[in-house]
Amino acid sequence: MMPLPQACRALLATALGLAGRYRLLCHHAPLAARLCSGAGGKVEAAGSGEASGVLRHLLLKLRATGPVTVAEYMREALTNPGQGYYTRRGGVGEDFITSPEISQIFGELIGIWYISEWMAMGKQNAFQLVELGPGTGTLTDDILRVFSQLASLLSKCDVSIRLVEVSPKLSAIQAEMLTGGKVQSNPENKSAYMKGISKTGIPIYWYRDIQDVPQGYSFYLAHEFLDALPIHKFQRTEKGWREVLVDIDPEVPDQLRFVLSPSRTPATENFIQPEETRDHVEVCPEAGVLIQRLACRIEKDGGAALIADYGHDGTKTDTFRGFRNHKLHDVLKAPGTADLTADVDFSYLRKMAEGRTATLGPIKQREFLKNMGIDLRLQVLLQNSRDSATREQLLHSFDMLMNPKKMGDCFHFFALLPHHRVVRPTKKDNPQSKSPLPPVAGFGELSLK
Ligand code: SAH
């Protein structure tokens, strides 16, 4: 395992050694994360009864125009402006639980990662931290606490937070968490739909789309975001590749079913690689476009992106699944009332960044957090906590994040960095080249692909 880079070790000692505040968890400990169980686990019998708003809308559409792609179905179910799951319900804590909600250490170590990269890349005098899909805002809140503990380091740096969130419900929860609810809607700055100031005095802006976020030197963060973006599904048949579509079941009223496209679709032409060996493939083009956008921005303006999610390296097949009340839920039942998700294909993301930025990872969550010094932080919090219930809670949440059978092995970290951050020009090309580059915190072996 790679030792912590020097700068990172010093940061840890300053930020994490001093601060012993423990964020009290009011709930959740026994609840389930959206672990990478793959499709096909025990599925909760969905409440039938009245068709949900999304289902009614889909039934009308399917009757009028025929089957839709799984991507279109997923987009309607999750982000339909009036009835979508994220638009109305929110999900985090209610139907599934994520790492930042489990332990404050998670966000703190990510905060250290950004400061460490900001230092390694020359301490620019301004940066924006852009979080995609911030959920309840907990992760940003924990990162901001680290920034405030390292205020002396950042004193000459102009920091702003840019949140990309489609859900009005969740953006209100984020505003409450980060600003105490003191926000201004539709500020003069037209591209942002909301603006506020964090409890630590940092400006925060909300956007609906990454393209609305101003260009400039930025650090990007996507935690359990890409798994919520719509996927296309494909099945190999004797007649060649066919796309999986969603249609009305003719046997049961108001019920949906999967069907195969009778012939190839534009998506089968565009997304299946000739060398593909699997029989079933999921592709998330929105994730691909997003990675291309981030890579272009990083290439042009500098910065880095850290992506953390459950996923695989182009090996898994059917991972589409639903969650409701912390249980697996039939993906075709009551759309809009359950979270829908699919594993992230990191090999696809790597291909999308190709040429523009270097990529690191995917590396398992337990390795990344260990490399970032999670053991040290746990010890500090344990020493500073007086009661045994708190200590037990700390150990329990540490186990949840790190245990290979829980979140340790199936969640991964993946980064986009400018080429110059991971490869120094050879001595021959640049005779002035001195010491080796500081390693990127958190990642073991550096791989430039
Ligand atoms: N990152 C948080 C929440 C993950 S849930 C955590 O780890 O706890 C997914 C988040 O992405 C939610 O905030 C959801 O509203 C948001 N989201 C989903 N699809 C989106 C889209 N297309 N554009 C912007 N935000 C989206």
mmCIF file of N, CA, C and O in Angstrom, residues 29 140 149 157 172 402 410:
data_model
loop_
_atom_site.group_PDB
_atom_site.id
_atom_site.type_symbol
_atom_site.label_atom_id
_atom_site.label_comp_id
_atom_site.label_asym_id
_atom_site.label_seq_id
_atom_site.Cartn_x
_atom_site.Cartn_y
_atom_site.Cartn_z
ATOM 1 N N ALA A 29 -28.317 3.560 11.671
ATOM 2 C CA ALA A 29 -27.241 2.592 11.784
ATOM 3 C C ALA A 29 -27.626 1.199 11.299
ATOM 4 O O ALA A 29 -26.881 0.600 10.545
ATOM 5 N N THR A 140 -21.141 17.750 1.608
ATOM 6 C CA THR A 140 -20.579 19.108 1.482
ATOM 7 C C THR A 140 -20.385 19.720 2.863
ATOM 8 O O THR A 140 -19.385 20.393 3.113
ATOM 9 N N GLN A 149 -11.584 24.156 9.282
ATOM 10 C CA GLN A 149 -10.477 23.818 10.188
ATOM 11 C C GLN A 149 -9.123 24.160 9.575
ATOM 12 O O GLN A 149 -8.149 24.369 10.289
ATOM 13 N N CYS A 157 -7.391 31.998 -0.484
ATOM 14 C CA CYS A 157 -8.042 31.329 -1.613
ATOM 15 C C CYS A 157 -9.542 31.649 -1.597
ATOM 16 O O CYS A 157 -10.200 31.555 -0.558
ATOM 17 N N ALA A 172 -34.019 22.068 -1.037
ATOM 18 C CA ALA A 172 -34.482 22.758 0.175
ATOM 19 C C ALA A 172 -33.815 22.148 1.411
ATOM 20 O O ALA A 172 -33.392 22.865 2.330
ATOM 21 N N MET A 402 -16.005 0.120 5.803
ATOM 22 C CA MET A 402 -14.750 -0.555 5.464
ATOM 23 C C MET A 402 -14.882 -2.069 5.256
ATOM 24 O O MET A 402 -14.062 -2.664 4.561
ATOM 25 N N CYS A 410 -17.479 -3.047 -2.586
ATOM 26 C CA CYS A 410 -18.265 -2.805 -3.812
ATOM 27 C C CYS A 410 -18.330 -1.332 -4.194
ATOM 28 O O CYS A 410 -18.626 -1.010 -5.337
#
